[in-house]
Amino acid sequence: AKNQGCGSYAIHDQNMDAEAEQRSEMGQALRQALLNDEFVLYYQPKVHMVTGAVTGVEALLRWQPEGKPLVMPDRFIPVLEETGLIVQAGAWVLQEACRQLMVWRSHGMPPIGVAVNVSARQLQSPGFVELVERVLKETRLEPRWLELELTETIFVDNASDNVRVLRRLADLGVSLAIDDFGTGHSSLSYLSNFSPRTLKIDRSFLSEAEDGSDNVVIARAIIALGHGMGLNVVAEGVETEAQADFLRGYGCDQMQGFLLSRPQPAERMEQWLRARIQ
Ligand code: C2E
Ligand code: CA
Ligand code: CA
Ligand code: CA
């Protein structure tokens, strides 16, 4: 069995090499994609759980290489992060999302919020707070309509530096949300020295969520924890009426998911928003 293990290691290494090569090729292609403006934002709405009122949209990045199929973020975000290109790409996302929100307003739509995902590497990059400040000023978006979604990983490494940056962002008046809450392997203690405005329950807790299952117990506990700390709790990845019902029953504040709408390009999202608001 040991020998077999050795053999499978060699194969594993080869796969790793091939994978590393593929990634570095993708890194090159992504660098070019930034120059060629091949990124697009899709938007997914979020509504108030009880009234159904639209509270905002989340901006989700897509890569559209010319003449090729759309590429989803799970495939390219890790490469953007490894190469550091996420700093540049993330700046574009922030700028574009805020700009789009103001375009919708200029079309006479009632104000809604926009949530932008921010990776740890981006948060830690020099000048990030200044970037946010500049984008808000240039787009004239009031800070409270911008929500930055961060995962718990930022509380694992360089936690105290990161908390300092988060405080400065909070001072600007932007909203902060903890994304994928409950999956991050971080201790909960950070919540007591830094308060986000929102917790987003990871969608893994909604799958197979039938009454009495462990996931339902966890989702319920997260809602109680969030409310105990005065936070807004959002469920993501809501796909069925049954999920919406139990979340509503437990007092979850807002929801997002395919049940409402899949992420869509700006124009289609605008149509969706109009239909919903009238
Ligand atoms: P996330 O921030 O947790 O975003 C939610 C993901 O769940 C999105 O996948 C969305 O399309 C998907 N989703 C929403 N509702 C449902 C549902 O009802 N069912 C299911 N099965 N899925 C649902 P997407 O767009 O592929 O994005 C994947 C991840 O990529 C995001 O997860 C986020 O971590 C990352 N990402 C996307 N855009 C950006 C970005 O601009 N910057 C950074 N740093 N990360 C991004
Ligand atoms: Ca998110
Ligand atoms: Ca999430
Ligand atoms: Ca996620």
Coordinates of C-alpha atoms and ligand atoms in Angstrom, one line a residue:
A1 CA 0.0 0.0 0.0
K2 CA 2.9 2.3 0.8
N3 CA 4.3 1.9 -2.7
Q4 CA 1.0 2.6 -4.3
G5 CA 1.0 5.7 -2.2
C6 CA 4.3 6.7 -3.8
G7 CA 3.0 6.2 -7.3
S8 CA -0.1 8.2 -6.7
Y9 CA 2.0 11.0 -5.3
A10 CA 3.9 11.2 -8.6
I11 CA 0.7 11.4 -10.5
H12 CA -0.6 14.0 -8.0
D13 CA 2.6 16.1 -8.6
Q14 CA 2.1 16.0 -12.3
N15 CA -1.5 17.1 -11.9
M16 CA -0.3 19.9 -9.7
D17 CA 2.2 21.1 -12.3
A18 CA -0.4 21.1 -15.0
E19 CA -2.7 22.9 -12.7
A20 CA -0.1 25.5 -11.8
E21 CA 0.6 26.1 -15.5
Q22 CA -3.0 26.5 -16.2
R23 CA -3.3 29.0 -13.4
S24 CA -0.4 31.1 -14.6
E25 CA -1.9 31.1 -18.1
M26 CA -5.2 32.2 -16.6
G27 CA -3.3 34.9 -14.7
Q28 CA -1.9 36.3 -18.0
A29 CA -5.3 36.1 -19.6
L30 CA -6.9 38.0 -16.6
R31 CA -4.2 40.7 -16.8
Q32 CA -5.2 41.2 -20.4
A33 CA -8.9 41.0 -19.5
L34 CA -8.5 44.0 -17.2
L35 CA -6.9 46.0 -19.9
N36 CA -9.5 45.0 -22.5
D37 CA -12.4 45.6 -20.2
E38 CA -13.7 42.1 -20.3
F39 CA -15.3 42.1 -16.8
V40 CA -19.0 42.6 -16.2
L41 CA -21.1 42.9 -13.2
Y42 CA -24.3 40.9 -12.6
Y43 CA -26.7 42.0 -9.9
Q44 CA -28.8 40.0 -7.5
P45 CA -31.6 41.6 -5.5
K46 CA -32.2 41.4 -1.8
V47 CA -35.6 41.9 -0.2
H48 CA -37.1 42.5 3.2
M49 CA -38.4 39.2 4.4
V50 CA -41.8 40.4 5.5
T51 CA -42.7 43.3 3.3
G52 CA -41.0 42.1 0.2
A53 CA -39.5 45.6 -0.4
V54 CA -36.3 45.6 -2.3
T55 CA -33.5 46.8 0.0
G56 CA -30.6 46.5 -2.5
V57 CA -28.6 44.4 -4.9
E58 CA -25.3 42.5 -4.6
A59 CA -22.8 43.0 -7.4
L60 CA -21.2 39.8 -8.6
L61 CA -18.3 39.7 -11.0
R62 CA -18.2 37.8 -14.3
W63 CA -15.5 37.5 -16.9
Q64 CA -16.6 37.6 -20.5
P65 CA -13.6 36.8 -22.7
E66 CA -14.3 37.8 -26.3
G67 CA -16.1 35.0 -28.3
K68 CA -16.0 32.7 -25.4
P69 CA -18.5 31.6 -22.7
L70 CA -19.0 33.6 -19.6
V71 CA -16.6 32.6 -16.8
M72 CA -17.9 32.3 -13.2
P73 CA -16.0 33.8 -10.2
D74 CA -15.3 30.6 -8.5
R75 CA -13.0 29.8 -11.4
F76 CA -11.1 33.1 -11.7
I77 CA -11.3 34.9 -8.3
P78 CA -8.7 32.6 -6.7
V79 CA -6.4 33.4 -9.6
L80 CA -7.0 37.1 -9.2
E81 CA -6.2 36.7 -5.5
E82 CA -3.0 34.7 -6.0
T83 CA -1.7 37.2 -8.6
G84 CA -2.7 40.3 -6.7
L85 CA -4.8 41.4 -9.6
I86 CA -7.8 41.3 -7.3
V87 CA -6.7 44.8 -6.1
Q88 CA -7.2 46.3 -9.5
A89 CA -10.2 44.2 -10.4
G90 CA -11.8 44.9 -7.0
A91 CA -11.3 48.7 -7.6
W92 CA -13.1 48.3 -10.9
V93 CA -16.0 46.4 -9.2
L94 CA -16.4 49.1 -6.6
Q95 CA -16.4 51.9 -9.1
E96 CA -18.7 50.2 -11.5
A97 CA -21.2 49.1 -8.9
C98 CA -21.5 52.6 -7.4
R99 CA -21.7 54.1 -10.9
Q100 CA -24.5 51.7 -11.8
L101 CA -26.5 52.5 -8.7
M102 CA -26.4 56.2 -9.6
V103 CA -27.4 55.4 -13.2
W104 CA -30.5 53.6 -11.9
R105 CA -31.3 56.6 -9.7
S106 CA -30.9 59.0 -12.7
H107 CA -33.6 56.8 -14.3
G108 CA -35.9 57.7 -11.5
M109 CA -35.7 54.5 -9.5
P110 CA -36.1 54.8 -5.7
P111 CA -32.7 54.6 -3.9
I112 CA -31.5 51.1 -3.0
G113 CA -28.2 49.8 -1.6
V114 CA -25.4 48.0 -3.4
A115 CA -23.3 45.3 -1.8
V116 CA -19.7 44.7 -3.1
N117 CA -17.6 41.7 -2.1
V118 CA -14.1 42.6 -0.8
S119 CA -11.4 40.0 -0.4
A120 CA -8.9 40.1 2.4
R121 CA -6.0 40.9 0.1
Q122 CA -8.0 43.9 -1.2
L123 CA -8.8 45.2 2.2
Q124 CA -5.2 45.0 3.2
S125 CA -3.9 46.7 0.1
P126 CA -2.5 50.2 0.7
G127 CA -5.0 53.0 0.1
F128 CA -8.1 50.9 0.2
V129 CA -10.0 53.3 2.5
E130 CA -8.9 56.2 0.3
L131 CA -10.2 54.3 -2.8
V132 CA -13.6 53.8 -1.2
E133 CA -13.7 57.5 -0.2
R134 CA -12.7 58.6 -3.7
V135 CA -15.3 56.4 -5.5
L136 CA -18.1 57.7 -3.2
K137 CA -17.1 61.2 -3.9
E138 CA -16.8 60.8 -7.6
T139 CA -20.1 58.9 -8.0
R140 CA -21.8 61.1 -5.3
L141 CA -23.3 58.0 -3.7
E142 CA -24.1 58.6 -0.1
P143 CA -21.9 56.2 1.9
R144 CA -24.8 54.4 3.7
W145 CA -26.0 52.9 0.4
L146 CA -22.7 51.1 -0.1
E147 CA -22.2 47.8 1.8
L148 CA -18.9 46.0 1.8
E149 CA -19.2 42.2 2.2
L150 CA -16.2 40.6 4.0
T151 CA -15.7 37.0 5.0
E152 CA -14.5 35.9 8.4
T153 CA -11.1 35.1 7.0
I154 CA -10.1 38.7 7.7
F155 CA -10.4 37.9 11.4
V156 CA -7.9 35.1 11.2
D157 CA -4.7 36.7 9.8
N158 CA -3.7 40.2 10.6
A159 CA -6.9 40.6 12.5
S160 CA -6.0 43.7 14.4
D161 CA -4.7 45.6 11.3
N162 CA -7.9 44.6 9.5
V163 CA -10.1 45.7 12.3
R164 CA -8.4 49.1 12.2
V165 CA -9.2 49.4 8.5
L166 CA -12.8 48.3 9.2
R167 CA -13.2 51.0 11.8
R168 CA -12.0 53.6 9.3
L169 CA -14.5 52.3 6.7
A170 CA -17.3 52.4 9.3
D171 CA -16.2 56.0 10.1
L172 CA -16.8 56.9 6.4
G173 CA -20.4 55.7 6.9
V174 CA -20.3 52.7 4.7
S175 CA -22.1 49.5 5.9
L176 CA -20.2 46.4 6.6
A177 CA -21.5 42.8 6.3
I178 CA -20.0 39.5 7.3
D179 CA -20.5 37.2 4.4
D180 CA -20.8 33.4 4.5
F181 CA -21.3 33.7 8.3
G182 CA -20.7 30.5 10.2
T183 CA -18.2 28.9 7.7
G184 CA -15.1 30.8 8.6
H185 CA -13.3 28.9 11.3
S186 CA -12.8 32.1 13.2
S187 CA -13.8 32.7 16.8
L188 CA -16.8 34.8 17.5
S189 CA -14.8 37.1 19.7
Y190 CA -14.1 39.6 16.9
L191 CA -17.8 40.4 16.9
S192 CA -17.4 42.1 20.3
N193 CA -14.6 44.4 19.3
F194 CA -16.0 45.2 15.9
S195 CA -19.6 45.3 15.0
P196 CA -20.7 44.9 11.4
R197 CA -24.2 46.0 10.5
T198 CA -25.2 42.8 8.8
L199 CA -24.6 39.0 9.0
K200 CA -25.2 36.9 5.9
I201 CA -26.1 33.4 6.7
D202 CA -24.1 31.1 4.4
R203 CA -26.3 29.2 2.0
S204 CA -24.9 25.9 3.0
F205 CA -27.1 26.2 6.1
L206 CA -30.2 26.4 3.9
S207 CA -29.6 23.3 1.9
E208 CA -31.5 20.3 3.2
A209 CA -33.0 22.6 5.7
E210 CA -36.1 20.7 6.9
D211 CA -37.7 21.1 10.2
G212 CA -35.5 19.8 13.0
S213 CA -32.4 19.3 10.9
D214 CA -29.0 20.5 12.2
N215 CA -28.8 23.2 9.6
V216 CA -32.1 24.6 10.7
V217 CA -30.9 24.8 14.2
I218 CA -27.7 26.6 13.1
A219 CA -29.6 29.0 10.9
R220 CA -31.9 29.8 13.8
A221 CA -29.0 30.3 16.2
I222 CA -27.3 32.7 13.8
I223 CA -30.5 34.7 13.5
A224 CA -30.7 34.9 17.3
L225 CA -27.1 35.7 17.7
G226 CA -27.3 38.5 15.1
H227 CA -30.5 40.0 16.6
G228 CA -29.0 39.7 20.1
M229 CA -26.2 42.0 18.9
G230 CA -28.6 44.3 17.1
L231 CA -27.5 43.3 13.7
N232 CA -29.4 42.8 10.5
V233 CA -29.6 39.2 9.4
V234 CA -29.7 38.3 5.7
A235 CA -30.2 34.7 4.3
E236 CA -28.5 34.0 1.0
G237 CA -29.2 31.3 -1.4
V238 CA -32.9 31.1 -0.7
E239 CA -34.3 28.8 -3.4
T240 CA -37.7 27.6 -2.1
E241 CA -40.8 29.0 -0.5
A242 CA -40.3 26.5 2.3
Q243 CA -36.9 28.0 3.1
A244 CA -38.4 31.5 3.0
D245 CA -41.2 30.4 5.3
F246 CA -39.0 29.0 8.0
L247 CA -36.6 32.0 7.8
R248 CA -39.5 34.3 8.2
G249 CA -40.8 32.3 11.1
Y250 CA -37.5 32.7 12.9
G251 CA -37.4 36.5 12.2
C252 CA -34.7 36.6 9.6
D253 CA -34.7 40.2 8.2
Q254 CA -33.9 39.9 4.5
M255 CA -33.4 37.3 1.9
Q256 CA -31.5 36.8 -1.4
G257 CA -31.6 33.9 -3.7
F258 CA -32.8 32.2 -6.9
L259 CA -36.4 32.2 -5.4
L260 CA -36.4 35.9 -6.1
S261 CA -34.0 36.2 -9.0
R262 CA -30.7 34.9 -10.3
P263 CA -27.9 37.4 -10.7
Q264 CA -28.5 39.4 -14.0
P265 CA -26.8 42.0 -16.1
A266 CA -27.6 45.6 -15.2
E267 CA -30.2 46.2 -17.9
R268 CA -32.2 43.1 -17.0
M269 CA -31.9 43.9 -13.3
E270 CA -33.3 47.3 -14.0
Q271 CA -36.4 45.7 -15.6
W272 CA -36.7 43.3 -12.7
L273 CA -36.5 46.2 -10.2
R274 CA -39.1 48.3 -12.1
A275 CA -41.6 45.4 -12.3
R276 CA -41.1 44.8 -8.6
I277 CA -41.4 48.4 -7.5
Q278 CA -44.6 49.2 -9.5
Ligands
C2E1 P1 -20.9 35.0 -2.5 O1 -20.5 36.4 -2.2 O2 -21.3 34.2 -1.3 O3 -22.1 35.3 -3.5 C1 -23.3 34.5 -3.5 C2 -23.1 33.4 -4.6 O4 -24.2 32.5 -4.5 C3 -23.2 33.9 -6.0 O5 -22.4 33.1 -6.8 C4 -24.6 33.8 -6.4 O6 -24.9 33.7 -7.8 C5 -24.9 32.5 -5.7 N1 -26.4 32.3 -5.4 C6 -27.2 33.3 -5.1 N2 -28.4 32.8 -4.8 C7 -28.4 31.5 -5.0 C8 -29.3 30.4 -4.8 O7 -30.5 30.6 -4.5 N3 -28.8 29.2 -5.0 C9 -27.5 28.9 -5.3 N4 -27.2 27.7 -5.5 N5 -26.6 29.9 -5.5 C10 -27.0 31.2 -5.3 P2 -21.3 33.7 -7.9 O8 -21.9 34.9 -8.5 O9 -20.9 32.6 -8.7 O10 -20.1 34.2 -6.9 C11 -19.4 33.2 -6.2 C12 -18.4 33.9 -5.2 O11 -17.4 34.6 -5.9 C13 -19.1 34.9 -4.3 O12 -19.8 34.2 -3.3 C14 -17.9 35.7 -3.9 O13 -17.3 35.1 -2.8 C15 -17.0 35.7 -5.1 N6 -17.2 37.0 -5.8 C16 -18.1 37.3 -6.7 N7 -17.9 38.6 -7.2 C17 -16.8 39.1 -6.5 C18 -16.1 40.3 -6.4 O14 -16.5 41.3 -7.1 N8 -15.1 40.4 -5.6 C19 -14.7 39.4 -4.8 N9 -13.6 39.5 -4.0 N10 -15.3 38.2 -4.8 C20 -16.4 38.0 -5.6
CA2 CA -21.3 38.1 -1.0
CA3 CA -22.1 34.7 0.7
CA4 CA -20.2 32.0 -0.7

